[in-house]
mmCIF file of C-alpha atoms in Angstrom:
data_model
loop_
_atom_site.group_PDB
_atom_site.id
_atom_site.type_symbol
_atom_site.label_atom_id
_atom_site.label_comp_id
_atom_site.label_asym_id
_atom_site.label_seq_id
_atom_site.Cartn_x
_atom_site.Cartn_y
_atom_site.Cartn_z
ATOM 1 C CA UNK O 9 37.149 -42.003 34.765
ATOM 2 C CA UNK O 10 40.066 -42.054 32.045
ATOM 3 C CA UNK O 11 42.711 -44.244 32.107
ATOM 4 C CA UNK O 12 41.750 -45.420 35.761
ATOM 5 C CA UNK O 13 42.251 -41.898 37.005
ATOM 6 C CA UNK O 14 38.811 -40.467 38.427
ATOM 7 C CA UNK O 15 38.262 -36.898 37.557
ATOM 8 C CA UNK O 16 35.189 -34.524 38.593
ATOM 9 C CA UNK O 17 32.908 -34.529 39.565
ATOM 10 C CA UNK O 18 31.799 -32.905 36.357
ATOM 11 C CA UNK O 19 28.187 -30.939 35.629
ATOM 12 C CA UNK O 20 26.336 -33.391 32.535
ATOM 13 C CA UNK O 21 26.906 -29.806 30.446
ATOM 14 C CA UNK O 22 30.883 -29.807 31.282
ATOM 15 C CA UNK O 23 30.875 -33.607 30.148
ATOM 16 C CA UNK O 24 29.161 -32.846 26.664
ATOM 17 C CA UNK O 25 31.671 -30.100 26.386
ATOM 18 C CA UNK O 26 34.805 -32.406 26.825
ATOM 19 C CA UNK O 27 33.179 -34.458 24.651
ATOM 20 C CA UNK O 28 33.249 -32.087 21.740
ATOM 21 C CA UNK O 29 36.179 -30.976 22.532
ATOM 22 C CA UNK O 30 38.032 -34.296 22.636
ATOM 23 C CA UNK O 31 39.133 -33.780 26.211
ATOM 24 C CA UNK O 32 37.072 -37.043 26.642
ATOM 25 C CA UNK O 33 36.030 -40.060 24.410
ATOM 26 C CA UNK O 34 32.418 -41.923 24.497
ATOM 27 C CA UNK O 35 34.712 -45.069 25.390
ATOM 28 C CA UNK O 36 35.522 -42.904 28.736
ATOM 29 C CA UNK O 37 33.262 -44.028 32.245
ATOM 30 C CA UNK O 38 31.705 -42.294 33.922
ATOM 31 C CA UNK O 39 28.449 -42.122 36.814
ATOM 32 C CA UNK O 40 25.790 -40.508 37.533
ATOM 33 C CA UNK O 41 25.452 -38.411 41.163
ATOM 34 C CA UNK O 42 22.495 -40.922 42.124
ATOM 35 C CA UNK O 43 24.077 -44.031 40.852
ATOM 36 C CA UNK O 44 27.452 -46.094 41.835
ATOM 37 C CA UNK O 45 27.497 -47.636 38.715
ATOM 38 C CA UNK O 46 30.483 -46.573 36.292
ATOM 39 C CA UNK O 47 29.309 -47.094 32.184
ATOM 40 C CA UNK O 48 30.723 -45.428 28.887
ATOM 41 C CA UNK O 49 30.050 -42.145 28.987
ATOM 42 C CA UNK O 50 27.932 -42.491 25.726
ATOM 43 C CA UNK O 51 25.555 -44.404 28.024
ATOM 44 C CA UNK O 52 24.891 -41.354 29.860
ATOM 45 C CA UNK O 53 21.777 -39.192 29.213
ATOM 46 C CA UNK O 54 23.858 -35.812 28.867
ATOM 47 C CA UNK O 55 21.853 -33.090 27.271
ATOM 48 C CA UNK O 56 21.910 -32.782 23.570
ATOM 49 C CA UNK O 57 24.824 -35.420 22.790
ATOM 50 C CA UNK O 58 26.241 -36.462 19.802
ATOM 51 C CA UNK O 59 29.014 -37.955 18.384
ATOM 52 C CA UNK O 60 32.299 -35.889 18.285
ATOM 53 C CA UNK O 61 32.658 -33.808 15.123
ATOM 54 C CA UNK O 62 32.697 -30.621 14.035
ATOM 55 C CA UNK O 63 30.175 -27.771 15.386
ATOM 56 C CA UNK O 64 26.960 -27.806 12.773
ATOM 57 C CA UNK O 65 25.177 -24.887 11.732
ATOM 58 C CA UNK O 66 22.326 -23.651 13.405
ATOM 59 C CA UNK O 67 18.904 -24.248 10.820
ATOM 60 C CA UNK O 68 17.234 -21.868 13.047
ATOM 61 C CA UNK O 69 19.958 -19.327 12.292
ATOM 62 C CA UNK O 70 20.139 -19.876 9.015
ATOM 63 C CA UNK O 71 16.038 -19.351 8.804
ATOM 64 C CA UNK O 72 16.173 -16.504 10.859
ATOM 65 C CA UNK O 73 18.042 -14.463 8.422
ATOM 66 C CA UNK O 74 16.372 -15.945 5.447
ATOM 67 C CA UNK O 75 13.010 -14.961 6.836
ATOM 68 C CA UNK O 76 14.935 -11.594 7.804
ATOM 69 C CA UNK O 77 15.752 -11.131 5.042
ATOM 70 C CA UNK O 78 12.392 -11.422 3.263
ATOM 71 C CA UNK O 79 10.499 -10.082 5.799
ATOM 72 C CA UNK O 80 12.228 -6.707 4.869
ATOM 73 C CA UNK O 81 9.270 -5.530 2.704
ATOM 74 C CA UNK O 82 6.479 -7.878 4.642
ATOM 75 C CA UNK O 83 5.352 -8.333 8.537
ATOM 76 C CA UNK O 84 4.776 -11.878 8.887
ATOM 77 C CA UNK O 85 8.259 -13.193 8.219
ATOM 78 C CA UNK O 86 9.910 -10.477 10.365
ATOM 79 C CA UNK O 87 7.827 -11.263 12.798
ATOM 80 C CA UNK O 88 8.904 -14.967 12.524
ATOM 81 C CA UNK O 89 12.281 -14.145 11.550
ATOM 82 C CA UNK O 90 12.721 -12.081 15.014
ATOM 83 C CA UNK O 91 11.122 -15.251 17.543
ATOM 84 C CA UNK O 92 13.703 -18.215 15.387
ATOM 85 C CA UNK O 93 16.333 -16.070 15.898
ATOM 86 C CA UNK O 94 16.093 -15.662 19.617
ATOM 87 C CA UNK O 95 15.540 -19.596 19.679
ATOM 88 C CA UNK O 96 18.353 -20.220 17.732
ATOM 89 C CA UNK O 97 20.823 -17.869 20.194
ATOM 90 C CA UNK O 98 19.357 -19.957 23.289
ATOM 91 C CA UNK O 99 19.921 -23.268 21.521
ATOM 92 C CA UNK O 100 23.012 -22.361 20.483
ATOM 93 C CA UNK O 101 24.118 -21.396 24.158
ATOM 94 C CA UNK O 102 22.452 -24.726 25.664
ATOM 95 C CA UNK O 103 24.674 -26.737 23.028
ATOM 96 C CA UNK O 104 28.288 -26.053 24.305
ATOM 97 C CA UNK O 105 30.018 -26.025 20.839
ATOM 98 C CA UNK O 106 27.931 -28.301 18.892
ATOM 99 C CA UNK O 107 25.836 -25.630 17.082
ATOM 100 C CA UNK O 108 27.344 -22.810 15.796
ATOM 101 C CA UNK O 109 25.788 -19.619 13.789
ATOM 102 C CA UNK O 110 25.413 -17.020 16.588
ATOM 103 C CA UNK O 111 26.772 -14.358 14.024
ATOM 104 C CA UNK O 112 23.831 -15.302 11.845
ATOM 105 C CA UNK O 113 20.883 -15.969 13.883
ATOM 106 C CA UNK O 114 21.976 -11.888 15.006
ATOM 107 C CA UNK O 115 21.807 -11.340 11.212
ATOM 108 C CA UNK O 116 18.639 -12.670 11.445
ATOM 109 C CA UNK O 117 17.700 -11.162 14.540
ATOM 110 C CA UNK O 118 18.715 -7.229 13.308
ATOM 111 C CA UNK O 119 17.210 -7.452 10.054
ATOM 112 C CA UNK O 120 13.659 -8.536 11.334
ATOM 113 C CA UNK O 121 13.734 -5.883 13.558
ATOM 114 C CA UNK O 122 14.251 -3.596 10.787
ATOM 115 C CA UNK O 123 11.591 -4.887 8.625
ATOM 116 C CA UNK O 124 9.527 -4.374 11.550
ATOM 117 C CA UNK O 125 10.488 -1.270 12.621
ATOM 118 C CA UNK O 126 9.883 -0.049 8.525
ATOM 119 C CA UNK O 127 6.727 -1.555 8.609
ATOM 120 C CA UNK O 128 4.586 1.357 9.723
ATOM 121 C CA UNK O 129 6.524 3.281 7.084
ATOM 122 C CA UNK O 130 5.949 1.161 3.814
ATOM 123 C CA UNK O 131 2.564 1.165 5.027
ATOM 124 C CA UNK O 132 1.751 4.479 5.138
ATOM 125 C CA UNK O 133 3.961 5.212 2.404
ATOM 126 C CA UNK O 134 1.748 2.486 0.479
ATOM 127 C CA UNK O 135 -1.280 3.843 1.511
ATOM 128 C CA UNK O 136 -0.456 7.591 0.522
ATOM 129 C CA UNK O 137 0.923 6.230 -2.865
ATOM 130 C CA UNK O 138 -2.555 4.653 -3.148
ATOM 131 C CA UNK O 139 -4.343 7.536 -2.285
ATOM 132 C CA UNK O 140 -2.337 9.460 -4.922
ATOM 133 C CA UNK O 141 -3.418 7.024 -7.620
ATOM 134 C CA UNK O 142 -6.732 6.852 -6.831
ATOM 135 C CA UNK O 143 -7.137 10.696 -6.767
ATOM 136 C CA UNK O 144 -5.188 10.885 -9.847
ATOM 137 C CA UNK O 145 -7.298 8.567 -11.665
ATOM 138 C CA UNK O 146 -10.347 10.789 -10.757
ATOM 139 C CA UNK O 147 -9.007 13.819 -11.885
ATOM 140 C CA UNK O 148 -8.409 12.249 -15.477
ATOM 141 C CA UNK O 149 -12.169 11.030 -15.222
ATOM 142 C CA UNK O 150 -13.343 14.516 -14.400
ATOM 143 C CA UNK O 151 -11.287 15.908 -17.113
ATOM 144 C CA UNK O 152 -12.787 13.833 -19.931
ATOM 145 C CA UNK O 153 -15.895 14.618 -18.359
ATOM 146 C CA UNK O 154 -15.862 18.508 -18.317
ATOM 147 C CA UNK O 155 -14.023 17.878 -22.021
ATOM 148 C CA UNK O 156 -17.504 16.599 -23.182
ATOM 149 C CA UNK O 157 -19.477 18.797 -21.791
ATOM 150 C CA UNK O 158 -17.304 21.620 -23.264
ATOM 151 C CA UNK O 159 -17.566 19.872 -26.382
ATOM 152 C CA UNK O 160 -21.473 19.148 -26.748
ATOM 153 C CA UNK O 161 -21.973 22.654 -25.942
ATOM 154 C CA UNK O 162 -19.375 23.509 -29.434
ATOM 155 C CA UNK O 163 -21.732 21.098 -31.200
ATOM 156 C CA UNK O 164 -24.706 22.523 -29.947
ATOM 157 C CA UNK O 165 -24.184 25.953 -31.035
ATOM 158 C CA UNK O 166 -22.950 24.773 -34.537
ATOM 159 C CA UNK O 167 -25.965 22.849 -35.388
ATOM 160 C CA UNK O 168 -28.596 25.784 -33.972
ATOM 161 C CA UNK O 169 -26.516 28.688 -34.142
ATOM 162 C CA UNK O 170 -27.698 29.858 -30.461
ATOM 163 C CA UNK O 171 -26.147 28.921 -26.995
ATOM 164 C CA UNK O 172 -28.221 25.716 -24.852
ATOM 165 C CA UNK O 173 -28.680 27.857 -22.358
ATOM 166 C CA UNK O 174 -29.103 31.909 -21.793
ATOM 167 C CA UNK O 175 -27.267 31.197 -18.059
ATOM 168 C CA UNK O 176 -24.194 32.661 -17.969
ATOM 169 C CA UNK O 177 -22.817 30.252 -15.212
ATOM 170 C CA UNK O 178 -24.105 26.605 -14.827
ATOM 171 C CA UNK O 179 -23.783 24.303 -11.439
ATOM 172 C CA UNK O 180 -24.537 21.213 -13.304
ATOM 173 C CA UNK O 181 -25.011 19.655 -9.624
ATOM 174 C CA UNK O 182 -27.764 22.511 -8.951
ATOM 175 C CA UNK O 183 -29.314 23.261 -12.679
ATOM 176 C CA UNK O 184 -30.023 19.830 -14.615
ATOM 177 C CA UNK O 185 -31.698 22.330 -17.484
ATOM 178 C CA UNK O 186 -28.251 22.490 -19.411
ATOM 179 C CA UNK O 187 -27.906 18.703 -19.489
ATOM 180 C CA UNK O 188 -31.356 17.974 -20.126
ATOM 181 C CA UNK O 189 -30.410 20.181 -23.436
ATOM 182 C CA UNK O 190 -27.148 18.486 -24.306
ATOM 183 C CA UNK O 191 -29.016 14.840 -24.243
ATOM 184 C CA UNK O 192 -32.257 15.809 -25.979
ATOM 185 C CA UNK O 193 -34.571 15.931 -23.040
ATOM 186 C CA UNK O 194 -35.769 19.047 -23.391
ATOM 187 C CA UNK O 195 -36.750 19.819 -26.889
ATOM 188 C CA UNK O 196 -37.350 23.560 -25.887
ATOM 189 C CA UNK O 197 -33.898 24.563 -27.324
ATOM 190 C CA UNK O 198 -33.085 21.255 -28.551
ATOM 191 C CA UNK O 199 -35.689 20.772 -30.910
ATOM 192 C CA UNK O 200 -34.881 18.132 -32.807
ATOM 193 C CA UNK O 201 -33.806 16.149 -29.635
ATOM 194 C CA UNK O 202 -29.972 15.472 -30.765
ATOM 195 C CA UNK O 203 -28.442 13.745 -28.341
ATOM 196 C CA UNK O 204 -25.165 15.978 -27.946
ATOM 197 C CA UNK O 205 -23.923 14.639 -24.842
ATOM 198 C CA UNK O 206 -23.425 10.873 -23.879
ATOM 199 C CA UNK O 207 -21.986 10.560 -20.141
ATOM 200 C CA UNK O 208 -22.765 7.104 -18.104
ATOM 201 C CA UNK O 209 -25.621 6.929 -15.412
ATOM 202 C CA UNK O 210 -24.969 7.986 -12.157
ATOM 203 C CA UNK O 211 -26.778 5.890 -9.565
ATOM 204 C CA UNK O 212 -24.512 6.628 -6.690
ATOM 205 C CA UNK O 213 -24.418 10.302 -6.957
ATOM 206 C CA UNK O 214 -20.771 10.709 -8.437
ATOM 207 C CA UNK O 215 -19.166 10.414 -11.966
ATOM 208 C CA UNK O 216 -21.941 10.872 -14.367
ATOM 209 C CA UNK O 217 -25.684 12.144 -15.473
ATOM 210 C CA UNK O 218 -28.066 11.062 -12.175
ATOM 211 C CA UNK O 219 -31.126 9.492 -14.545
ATOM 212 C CA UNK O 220 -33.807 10.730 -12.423
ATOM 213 C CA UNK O 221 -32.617 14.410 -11.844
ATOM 214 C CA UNK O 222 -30.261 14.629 -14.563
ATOM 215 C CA UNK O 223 -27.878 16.490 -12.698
ATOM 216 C CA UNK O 224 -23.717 15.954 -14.178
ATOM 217 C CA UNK O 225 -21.665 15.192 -10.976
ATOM 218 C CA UNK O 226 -18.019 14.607 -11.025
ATOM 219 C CA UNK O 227 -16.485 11.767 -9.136
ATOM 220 C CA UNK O 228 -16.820 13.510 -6.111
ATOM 221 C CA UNK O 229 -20.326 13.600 -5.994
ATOM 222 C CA UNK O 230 -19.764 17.731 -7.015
ATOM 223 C CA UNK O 231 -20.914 19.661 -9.788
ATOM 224 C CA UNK O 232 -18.886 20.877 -13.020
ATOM 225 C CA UNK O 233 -18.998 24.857 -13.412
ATOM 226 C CA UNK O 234 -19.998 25.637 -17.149
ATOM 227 C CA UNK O 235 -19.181 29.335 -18.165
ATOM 228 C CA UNK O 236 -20.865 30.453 -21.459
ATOM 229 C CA UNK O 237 -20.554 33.487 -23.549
ATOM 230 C CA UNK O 238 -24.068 33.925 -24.019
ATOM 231 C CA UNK O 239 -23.381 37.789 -24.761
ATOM 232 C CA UNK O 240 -21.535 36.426 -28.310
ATOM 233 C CA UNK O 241 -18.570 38.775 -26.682
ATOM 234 C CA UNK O 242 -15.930 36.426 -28.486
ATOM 235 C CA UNK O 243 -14.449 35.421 -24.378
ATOM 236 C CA UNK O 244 -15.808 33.582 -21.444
ATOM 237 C CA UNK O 245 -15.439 34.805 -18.362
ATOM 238 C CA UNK O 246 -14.366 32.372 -15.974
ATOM 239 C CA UNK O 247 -14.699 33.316 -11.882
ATOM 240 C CA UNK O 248 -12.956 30.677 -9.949
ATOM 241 C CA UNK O 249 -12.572 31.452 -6.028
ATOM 242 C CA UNK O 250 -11.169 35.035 -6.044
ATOM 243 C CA UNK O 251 -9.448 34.431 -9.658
ATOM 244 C CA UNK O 252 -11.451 35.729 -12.865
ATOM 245 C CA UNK O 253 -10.147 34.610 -15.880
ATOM 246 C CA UNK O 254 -10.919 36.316 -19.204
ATOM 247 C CA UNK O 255 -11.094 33.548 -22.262
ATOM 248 C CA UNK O 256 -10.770 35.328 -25.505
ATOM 249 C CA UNK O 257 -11.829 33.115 -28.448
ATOM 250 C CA UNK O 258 -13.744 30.858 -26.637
ATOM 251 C CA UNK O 259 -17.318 30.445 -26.123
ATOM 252 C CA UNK O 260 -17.513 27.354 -23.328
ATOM 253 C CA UNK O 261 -15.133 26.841 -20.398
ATOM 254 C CA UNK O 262 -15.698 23.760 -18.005
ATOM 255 C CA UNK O 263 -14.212 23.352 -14.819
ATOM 256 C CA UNK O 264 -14.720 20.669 -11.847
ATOM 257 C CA UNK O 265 -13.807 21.957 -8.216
ATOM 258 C CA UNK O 266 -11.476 18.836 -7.839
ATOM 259 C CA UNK O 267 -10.537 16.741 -5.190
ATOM 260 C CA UNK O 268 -10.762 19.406 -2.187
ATOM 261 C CA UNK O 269 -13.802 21.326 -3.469
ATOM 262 C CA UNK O 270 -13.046 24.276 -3.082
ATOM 263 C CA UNK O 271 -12.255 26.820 -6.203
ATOM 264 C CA UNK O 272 -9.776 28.436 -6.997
ATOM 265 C CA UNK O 273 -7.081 25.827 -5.575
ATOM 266 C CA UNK O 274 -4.150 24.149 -7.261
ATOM 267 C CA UNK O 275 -6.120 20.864 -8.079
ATOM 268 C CA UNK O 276 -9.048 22.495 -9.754
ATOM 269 C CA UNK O 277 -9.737 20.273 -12.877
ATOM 270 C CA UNK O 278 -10.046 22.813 -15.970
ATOM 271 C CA UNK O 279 -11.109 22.189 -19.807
ATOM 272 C CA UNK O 280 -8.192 25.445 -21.014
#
């Protein structure tokens, strides 16, 4: 009732909406369907009222797109990021007018779904840039490695004069003779026992000398190929897969199979 005129009857959401709008004042009266009683319409229990002034942002809305926002290149805040949002679009429709922020709790809304949606992506794009690394790192480990070996065989033959070995071809994974040479094991060739080679123990079958067997396995648990020119030709003949390479002026060529194992390939790790 305004100004002794009775109006209605009105739903309690169309009253908080004149309310915010001005249409009606607090100071208005007003009465419940189960009551006869007329009282300020402030008295009323109308859902979500509050004093007339202008429409406040939504803090759901606003954290929706925060957490969007940030949850571009992570799942946990798009995940949250999607559920405020959707509360803050219901809360805003349940408050006729006095929340506003619709535009942004969408914001919100979009970008989590993005984030989401990219997910799977950065993750396997992570996890193949990982992969990468890791294999990259392996190769430089089996290249220092076949570098030694390449090199205690130089030293070798300067300080004796012969080859450490009358094999032509060496799977250091299959023939522990050569490195049981290069360390001063085997005092057959090496007779003064000069340690030539020093490569770190092996326990778990990859990336060193195994101390029991002696065998020289590259980080993945393979052998290195060792090619000597125990003819004194003045080359080394390399065989890789169905590629032979002729090595004039050299006397040692190492090579590990690399990361797929087989020769021949693209990722073969090679001391020339």
């Amino acid at each position: 009732m305004r100004n002794g005129i009775q109006q209605g009857p009105f739903s309690p959401e169309a009253v908080r909406s004149f309310l915010n709008e001005g249409a009606l004042s607090p100071s208005d009266l007003g009465r419940a369907d189960d009551s006869s009683e007329w009282v300020a319409l402030e008295r009323l229990q109308l859902p979500d009222y509050r004093p007339l002034g202008p429409p406040r942002k939504s803090g759901l809305a606003i954290t929706s797109l925060v957490l969007g926002i940030v949850g571009l290149p992570t799942v946990f805040p798009a995940i949250v990021a999607v559920v405020l949002g959707h509360l803050a679009l219901a809360k805003i429709r349940r408050s006729a007018g006095a929340l506003e922020g619709k535009g942004i709790a969408v914001s919100g809304l979009v970008i989590g779904y993005v984030g989401l949606v990219l997910m799977p992506f950065l993750i396997f794009a992570g996890f193949v840039a990982g992969h990468g690394a890791i294999t990259n790192a392996k190769k430089v480990k089996a290249g220092l490695s076949a570098t030694q070996i390449e090199s205690a065989v130089d030293k070798f033959v300067t300080e004796y004069g012969v080859m450490p070995s009358m094999t032509p071809v060496t799977d250091t994974s299959k023939d522990a003779s050569l490195a049981k040479t290069l360390v001063g094991h085997d005092r057959v060739q090496n007779t003064r026992g000069i340690k030539f080679l020093s490569m770190p123990a092996s326990p778990s079958g990859k990336n060193g000398i195994e101390p029991a067997t002696f065998r020289i396995l590259d980080p993945w648990g393979r052998g290195y190929r060792v090619f000597l020119d125990t003819g004194s030709t003045g080359q080394v003949i390399v065989i890789r897969g169905a590629i032979t390479e002729p090595l004039r002026g050299r006397q040692v060529a190492v090579y590990s199979l690399g990361p797929d194992g087989v020769a021949g390939t693209t990722d073969d790790v090679i001391t020339w």
